[in-house]
Amino acid sequence: MSILIGILGILLLIAIAFIMSNDKKNINYRAVGIMLVVQLALAYFMLNTSIGKTVLNKIVNVFNKVLSFGNDGIAFVFGDLSGKEYFFINVLMMIVFVSALLSILTYTRILPLAIKYIGGAVAKVTGLPKIESFVAVNSMVFGDTTAILSVKSQLHKLSANRLFVVVTSSLVAVSCSILGAYMQMIPAEYVLVALPINVFSGLILSSIVAPVTAEEDDEIDVKEMSNEKSLFEAIGNGALDGGKVALIVGAMLITYIGLLSMVNFAFDAVTGLTFQQILGYVFAPIAFIMGIPANEIVQAGSVMGTKVAANEFVAMLDFMKMIPDMNPKTVGIVSAFLISFANFSSIGIILGTVQAINGEKASMLAKVGLKVLLVATMGSVLTGTIVGLFL
């Protein structure tokens, strides 16, 4: 029954995107069909085949080994504090190490070339333009703002629909620099499964809502992705960028968790329900169509609502306390849903990034900001639903 509900959920998401479409005649149904099949194949391979599970476990082990090297650096700086339950030290400081590692891989052109050719393959298979495909794949590694900056020289050429697809697909993603932090809060396998599936979730729904064609395409220059002149400059800049991200995330968590506590107190005093409990009931129908067991849809909905209203870190901090008592299917679906930047604060960050590059495009984006967030959130729902089909 849960599989049937999940299939109906996928069809419902596509139907909603179709209703929202501003150019129904030019929807690339072939591309949508191909991407949906790829998503299903990826999820089935990684979650339901012995080879896929083995590969996934190997990747998780590699990530854990890499993170252990970062823990050595954290232990050296913080000493005995690193072995205790301090979120800032054990979770946020890992961002510094991973960010520096990504900077090394970028400077050596390993990641840019991989992203370029994977994005090119996505474009060739689906028929979508290279820019949109490149940003979607790039977002999987570097996150939304960096993905936008990597195509800043082409941004002025993008039509309203192409800009919509680029921004939306970038929001249905996360940066690899914070994967280590995620993996310390929710099951690592679902973090890794959600990454590639998110690429297609964002492209599927945004290209239905705002159809684009590959008629006027551009070549990608990977040199624009790194300006460092030496390896040591790349390491230093990567570490500094990671430190800034860690401080920003820490500041946001202090603010959002404090505000949520205040809002919860006010709602509880007036209604007898906290704000997050109310979010649980609002998002419960969405949780149900994703295939989450009926007895856990309110709890799951609360986590999902918190993620959209605040951010994924705040939601994960709440969710990690629930995981031991939850159905494994619920854990997998909600975990996959949480792996994206689709929330209200990210819209402001993206808008600021585009404004710094091109004011005209920023004005164009501001008019559809809420629509972008809605479609990006639907992308996260699609990812979670597809994962749920194979649990």
Coordinates of C-alpha atoms in Angstrom, one line a residue:
M1 CA 0.0 0.0 0.0
S2 CA 2.8 2.4 0.9
I3 CA 4.4 1.8 -2.6
L4 CA 1.1 2.6 -4.3
I5 CA 0.7 5.8 -2.2
G6 CA 4.3 6.8 -3.1
I7 CA 3.6 6.2 -6.9
L8 CA 0.4 8.3 -6.6
G9 CA 2.5 11.0 -4.7
I10 CA 5.0 11.2 -7.6
L11 CA 2.2 11.5 -10.1
L12 CA 0.6 14.2 -8.0
L13 CA 3.8 16.2 -7.9
I14 CA 4.2 16.1 -11.6
A15 CA 0.5 17.0 -12.1
I16 CA 0.9 20.1 -9.8
A17 CA 4.0 21.1 -11.7
F18 CA 2.0 20.8 -15.0
I19 CA -0.8 23.0 -13.6
M20 CA 1.8 25.6 -12.6
S21 CA 3.6 25.5 -16.0
N22 CA 3.8 28.8 -17.9
D23 CA 4.4 27.1 -21.2
K24 CA 2.6 23.7 -21.3
K25 CA 3.1 23.2 -25.1
N26 CA 6.9 23.2 -24.8
I27 CA 7.3 20.8 -21.9
N28 CA 10.0 18.3 -22.8
Y29 CA 8.1 15.1 -21.8
R30 CA 10.9 12.9 -23.1
A31 CA 13.4 14.6 -20.8
V32 CA 11.0 14.3 -17.8
G33 CA 10.5 10.6 -18.5
I34 CA 14.2 9.9 -18.9
M35 CA 15.1 11.7 -15.7
L36 CA 12.4 9.9 -13.7
V37 CA 13.5 6.5 -15.0
V38 CA 17.2 7.4 -14.0
Q39 CA 16.0 8.4 -10.5
L40 CA 14.1 5.2 -10.0
A41 CA 17.0 3.1 -11.4
L42 CA 19.5 4.9 -9.1
A43 CA 17.4 4.5 -6.0
Y44 CA 16.7 0.8 -6.8
F45 CA 20.4 0.1 -7.5
M46 CA 21.6 1.7 -4.3
L47 CA 18.9 0.5 -1.9
N48 CA 17.6 -2.8 -3.3
T49 CA 20.5 -4.6 -5.0
S50 CA 23.4 -6.4 -3.2
I51 CA 25.9 -4.7 -5.6
G52 CA 24.4 -1.3 -5.0
K53 CA 24.3 -1.7 -1.3
T54 CA 27.9 -2.9 -1.3
V55 CA 29.0 0.1 -3.4
L56 CA 27.0 2.5 -1.2
N57 CA 28.6 1.0 1.9
K58 CA 32.1 1.4 0.4
I59 CA 31.4 5.0 -0.4
V60 CA 30.1 5.6 3.2
N61 CA 33.3 4.0 4.5
V62 CA 35.4 6.2 2.3
F63 CA 33.6 9.3 3.5
N64 CA 33.9 8.1 7.1
K65 CA 37.7 7.5 6.7
V66 CA 38.1 11.0 5.1
L67 CA 36.2 12.5 8.0
S68 CA 38.4 10.7 10.5
F69 CA 41.4 12.6 9.1
G70 CA 39.4 15.8 9.7
N71 CA 38.7 14.6 13.3
D72 CA 42.5 14.3 13.8
G73 CA 42.8 18.0 13.1
I74 CA 39.9 18.9 15.3
A75 CA 41.3 16.8 18.2
F76 CA 44.7 18.6 17.8
V77 CA 43.1 22.1 18.1
F78 CA 40.4 21.3 20.7
G79 CA 42.0 18.5 22.7
D80 CA 39.7 16.5 25.0
L81 CA 36.8 18.8 24.0
S82 CA 36.6 17.1 20.6
G83 CA 35.5 13.8 22.2
K84 CA 32.5 15.4 23.9
E85 CA 29.0 16.3 22.6
Y86 CA 29.8 19.8 21.5
F87 CA 28.0 20.5 18.2
F88 CA 30.2 23.4 17.2
I89 CA 33.4 21.4 17.6
N90 CA 32.4 18.0 16.4
V91 CA 30.0 18.9 13.6
L92 CA 30.6 22.5 12.4
M93 CA 34.4 22.3 12.5
M94 CA 34.4 19.4 10.1
I95 CA 33.1 21.9 7.5
V96 CA 36.5 23.6 7.6
F97 CA 38.4 20.4 6.6
V98 CA 36.0 19.3 3.9
S99 CA 35.9 22.8 2.4
A100 CA 39.7 22.8 2.1
L101 CA 39.7 19.3 0.5
L102 CA 37.1 20.5 -2.0
S103 CA 39.2 23.5 -2.8
I104 CA 42.2 21.2 -3.5
L105 CA 40.1 19.1 -5.9
T106 CA 38.8 22.2 -7.6
Y107 CA 42.3 23.8 -8.0
T108 CA 43.6 20.5 -9.6
R109 CA 40.6 20.7 -12.0
I110 CA 39.5 17.2 -10.9
L111 CA 36.0 18.3 -9.8
P112 CA 35.4 21.0 -12.5
L113 CA 36.1 18.6 -15.3
A114 CA 34.0 15.8 -13.6
I115 CA 31.1 18.2 -13.2
K116 CA 31.5 19.6 -16.7
Y117 CA 31.3 16.2 -18.4
I118 CA 28.7 14.7 -16.1
G119 CA 26.6 17.8 -16.7
G120 CA 27.2 17.4 -20.4
A121 CA 26.1 13.8 -20.2
V122 CA 22.9 14.8 -18.4
A123 CA 22.3 17.5 -21.1
K124 CA 22.9 15.0 -23.9
V125 CA 20.6 12.3 -22.5
T126 CA 17.8 14.6 -21.5
G127 CA 18.0 17.3 -24.2
L128 CA 18.1 20.1 -21.6
P129 CA 20.6 23.0 -22.1
K130 CA 24.2 22.5 -20.8
I131 CA 24.0 25.5 -18.4
E132 CA 21.0 24.1 -16.6
S133 CA 22.5 20.6 -16.4
F134 CA 25.9 21.9 -15.3
V135 CA 24.4 24.0 -12.5
A136 CA 22.3 21.1 -11.3
V137 CA 25.4 18.8 -11.1
N138 CA 27.6 21.6 -9.8
S139 CA 25.1 22.2 -7.0
M140 CA 25.5 18.6 -5.8
V141 CA 29.1 19.4 -5.0
F142 CA 29.5 23.1 -4.2
G143 CA 25.9 24.1 -3.2
D144 CA 23.6 26.8 -4.6
T145 CA 25.5 30.1 -4.5
T146 CA 28.8 28.7 -5.8
A147 CA 26.9 26.9 -8.6
I148 CA 25.3 30.2 -9.6
L149 CA 28.7 32.0 -9.5
S150 CA 30.3 29.3 -11.7
V151 CA 28.1 30.4 -14.6
K152 CA 28.1 34.2 -13.9
S153 CA 29.5 35.0 -17.4
Q154 CA 26.4 33.3 -18.9
L155 CA 23.8 34.6 -16.5
H156 CA 22.9 37.7 -18.5
K157 CA 22.0 35.5 -21.5
L158 CA 19.4 33.4 -19.5
S159 CA 15.7 33.9 -20.2
A160 CA 13.2 34.0 -17.3
N161 CA 12.5 30.3 -17.7
R162 CA 16.1 29.3 -17.9
L163 CA 16.9 31.4 -14.8
F164 CA 14.0 29.7 -13.0
V165 CA 15.4 26.3 -13.8
V166 CA 19.0 27.2 -12.8
V167 CA 18.0 28.7 -9.4
T168 CA 15.4 26.0 -8.5
S169 CA 17.7 23.1 -9.4
S170 CA 20.5 24.7 -7.3
L171 CA 18.2 24.9 -4.3
V172 CA 17.3 21.2 -4.5
A173 CA 20.9 20.4 -3.5
V174 CA 23.5 20.8 -0.8
S175 CA 27.2 21.5 -0.7
C176 CA 29.6 18.6 -0.2
S177 CA 31.5 20.8 2.3
I178 CA 28.7 20.2 4.8
L179 CA 28.0 16.5 4.1
G180 CA 30.3 15.6 6.9
A181 CA 28.1 17.6 9.3
Y182 CA 25.0 15.9 8.0
M183 CA 26.4 12.5 8.3
Q184 CA 27.0 13.0 12.0
M185 CA 23.3 13.7 12.5
I186 CA 21.4 11.4 10.1
P187 CA 22.2 8.1 8.4
A188 CA 25.0 8.6 6.0
E189 CA 23.6 6.3 3.3
Y190 CA 20.5 8.4 2.8
V191 CA 22.7 11.6 2.5
L192 CA 24.6 10.0 -0.3
V193 CA 21.5 8.5 -2.0
A194 CA 19.7 11.8 -2.0
L195 CA 22.6 13.7 -3.7
P196 CA 22.3 12.3 -7.2
I197 CA 18.5 11.9 -7.0
N198 CA 18.2 15.6 -6.1
V199 CA 19.9 16.6 -9.4
F200 CA 17.1 15.2 -11.4
S201 CA 14.3 16.1 -8.9
G202 CA 15.1 19.8 -9.4
L203 CA 15.4 19.5 -13.2
I204 CA 12.2 17.5 -13.6
L205 CA 9.9 19.8 -11.7
S206 CA 11.5 23.1 -12.7
S207 CA 11.6 22.2 -16.4
I208 CA 7.9 21.3 -16.3
V209 CA 7.0 24.6 -14.5
A210 CA 9.3 26.7 -16.7
P211 CA 10.1 24.7 -20.0
V212 CA 13.4 25.4 -21.7
T213 CA 15.1 24.2 -24.9
A214 CA 18.7 23.5 -25.9
E215 CA 18.5 25.6 -29.1
E216 CA 20.8 28.3 -27.8
D217 CA 23.4 26.5 -25.8
D218 CA 26.8 27.7 -24.3
E219 CA 30.1 26.0 -23.6
I220 CA 31.2 25.8 -20.0
D221 CA 34.6 27.2 -19.0
V222 CA 35.9 25.2 -16.0
K223 CA 38.6 27.8 -15.4
E224 CA 36.0 30.1 -14.0
M225 CA 35.5 27.7 -11.1
S226 CA 38.9 28.4 -9.5
N227 CA 41.0 31.6 -9.3
E228 CA 43.8 30.3 -7.0
K229 CA 47.4 30.6 -8.3
S230 CA 48.9 27.8 -6.2
L231 CA 47.9 24.7 -4.2
F232 CA 48.7 26.3 -0.9
E233 CA 46.5 29.3 -1.8
A234 CA 43.7 26.8 -2.6
I235 CA 44.1 25.1 0.7
G236 CA 44.2 28.3 2.7
N237 CA 41.2 29.8 0.9
G238 CA 39.2 26.6 1.2
A239 CA 39.9 26.5 5.0
L240 CA 39.0 30.1 5.4
D241 CA 35.8 29.7 3.4
G242 CA 34.9 26.6 5.5
G243 CA 35.5 28.6 8.7
K244 CA 33.2 31.3 7.4
V245 CA 30.5 28.7 6.6
A246 CA 30.8 27.1 10.0
L247 CA 30.4 30.5 11.7
I248 CA 27.5 31.4 9.5
V249 CA 25.8 28.1 10.2
G250 CA 26.4 28.4 13.9
A251 CA 25.0 32.0 14.0
M252 CA 21.9 30.8 12.1
L253 CA 21.4 27.9 14.4
I254 CA 21.6 30.2 17.5
T255 CA 19.1 32.6 15.9
Y256 CA 16.6 30.1 14.5
I257 CA 16.6 27.8 17.5
G258 CA 16.2 30.7 19.8
L259 CA 13.4 32.2 17.7
L260 CA 11.7 28.8 17.4
S261 CA 11.7 28.4 21.2
M262 CA 10.2 31.9 21.5
V263 CA 7.5 31.2 18.8
N264 CA 6.8 27.8 20.3
F265 CA 6.2 29.3 23.7
A266 CA 3.9 32.0 22.3
F267 CA 1.8 29.4 20.3
D268 CA 1.6 27.0 23.2
A269 CA 0.4 29.8 25.5
V270 CA -2.4 30.8 23.0
T271 CA -3.4 27.5 21.3
G272 CA -2.0 24.8 23.5
L273 CA 0.1 23.6 20.6
T274 CA 3.7 24.6 19.7
F275 CA 4.5 26.1 16.3
Q276 CA 6.3 22.9 15.3
Q277 CA 3.4 20.8 16.3
I278 CA 1.1 22.9 14.1
L279 CA 3.7 22.5 11.2
G280 CA 3.4 18.8 11.8
Y281 CA -0.3 18.8 11.0
V282 CA 0.2 21.1 8.0
F283 CA 2.8 18.9 6.5
A284 CA 1.2 15.6 7.6
P285 CA -0.7 15.1 4.2
I286 CA 2.6 15.7 2.3
A287 CA 4.3 13.1 4.6
F288 CA 1.5 10.7 3.9
I289 CA 1.8 10.9 0.1
M290 CA 5.5 10.3 0.4
G291 CA 4.8 6.9 1.8
I292 CA 5.4 7.6 5.5
P293 CA 3.4 5.3 7.9
A294 CA 0.2 7.0 9.0
N295 CA 1.1 6.9 12.7
E296 CA 4.3 9.0 12.1
I297 CA 3.1 11.5 9.6
V298 CA 2.6 14.3 12.2
Q299 CA 6.1 13.8 13.7
A300 CA 7.7 13.6 10.2
G301 CA 5.6 16.7 9.1
S302 CA 6.9 18.7 12.0
V303 CA 10.5 18.0 11.0
M304 CA 9.8 18.8 7.3
G305 CA 8.0 22.0 8.2
T306 CA 10.9 23.1 10.4
K307 CA 13.3 22.5 7.6
V308 CA 11.3 24.8 5.2
A309 CA 10.6 27.5 7.8
A310 CA 14.2 27.5 9.3
N311 CA 16.8 25.3 7.7
E312 CA 17.9 21.7 7.4
F313 CA 20.4 21.9 10.3
V314 CA 17.6 22.9 12.8
A315 CA 15.4 20.2 11.4
M316 CA 18.2 17.6 11.7
L317 CA 18.9 18.5 15.3
D318 CA 15.2 17.7 16.1
F319 CA 15.1 14.6 13.9
M320 CA 18.2 12.9 15.2
K321 CA 16.5 12.7 18.6
M322 CA 13.5 10.9 17.0
I323 CA 15.4 8.5 14.8
P324 CA 15.8 5.7 17.4
D325 CA 12.0 5.4 17.9
M326 CA 11.0 5.8 14.3
N327 CA 10.1 3.3 11.5
P328 CA 13.2 2.8 9.3
K329 CA 11.1 3.8 6.2
T330 CA 10.2 7.1 7.9
V331 CA 13.9 7.7 8.7
G332 CA 15.0 7.1 5.1
I333 CA 12.2 9.3 3.6
V334 CA 12.7 12.2 5.9
S335 CA 16.5 12.0 5.8
A336 CA 16.4 12.2 2.0
F337 CA 13.9 15.1 2.1
L338 CA 16.2 17.1 4.4
I339 CA 19.2 17.0 2.0
S340 CA 18.5 20.3 0.2
F341 CA 18.8 24.0 0.7
A342 CA 15.1 24.6 -0.1
N343 CA 14.0 27.0 2.7
F344 CA 13.1 30.6 3.1
S345 CA 16.6 31.9 4.1
S346 CA 18.2 30.3 1.0
I347 CA 15.9 32.3 -1.3
G348 CA 17.4 35.5 0.2
I349 CA 20.9 34.2 -0.2
I350 CA 20.4 33.2 -3.8
L351 CA 18.7 36.5 -4.6
G352 CA 21.7 38.4 -3.1
T353 CA 24.1 36.3 -5.1
V354 CA 22.3 37.0 -8.4
Q355 CA 22.0 40.7 -7.4
A356 CA 25.8 40.9 -7.1
I357 CA 26.1 39.6 -10.6
N358 CA 23.2 41.1 -12.5
G359 CA 20.6 43.4 -11.0
E360 CA 18.2 42.9 -13.9
K361 CA 18.1 39.2 -13.4
A362 CA 17.8 39.7 -9.7
S363 CA 14.6 41.7 -10.2
M364 CA 13.3 39.0 -12.5
L365 CA 14.0 36.4 -9.9
A366 CA 12.5 38.4 -7.0
K367 CA 9.1 38.3 -8.7
V368 CA 9.0 34.5 -8.6
G369 CA 10.9 33.9 -5.4
L370 CA 8.1 32.1 -3.6
K371 CA 7.4 30.0 -6.7
V372 CA 11.0 29.0 -6.8
L373 CA 10.9 27.9 -3.1
L374 CA 7.6 26.0 -3.7
V375 CA 9.0 24.0 -6.7
A376 CA 12.3 23.4 -4.9
T377 CA 10.5 22.0 -1.9
M378 CA 8.4 19.8 -4.2
G379 CA 11.8 18.6 -5.5
S380 CA 12.8 17.6 -2.0
V381 CA 9.4 15.8 -1.6
L382 CA 10.0 14.0 -4.9
T383 CA 13.5 12.8 -3.7
G384 CA 12.1 11.5 -0.4
T385 CA 9.2 9.8 -2.1
I386 CA 11.4 8.0 -4.6
V387 CA 13.7 6.8 -1.8
G388 CA 10.6 5.6 0.1
L389 CA 9.6 3.4 -2.8
F390 CA 12.6 1.1 -2.2
L391 CA 12.5 0.9 1.6

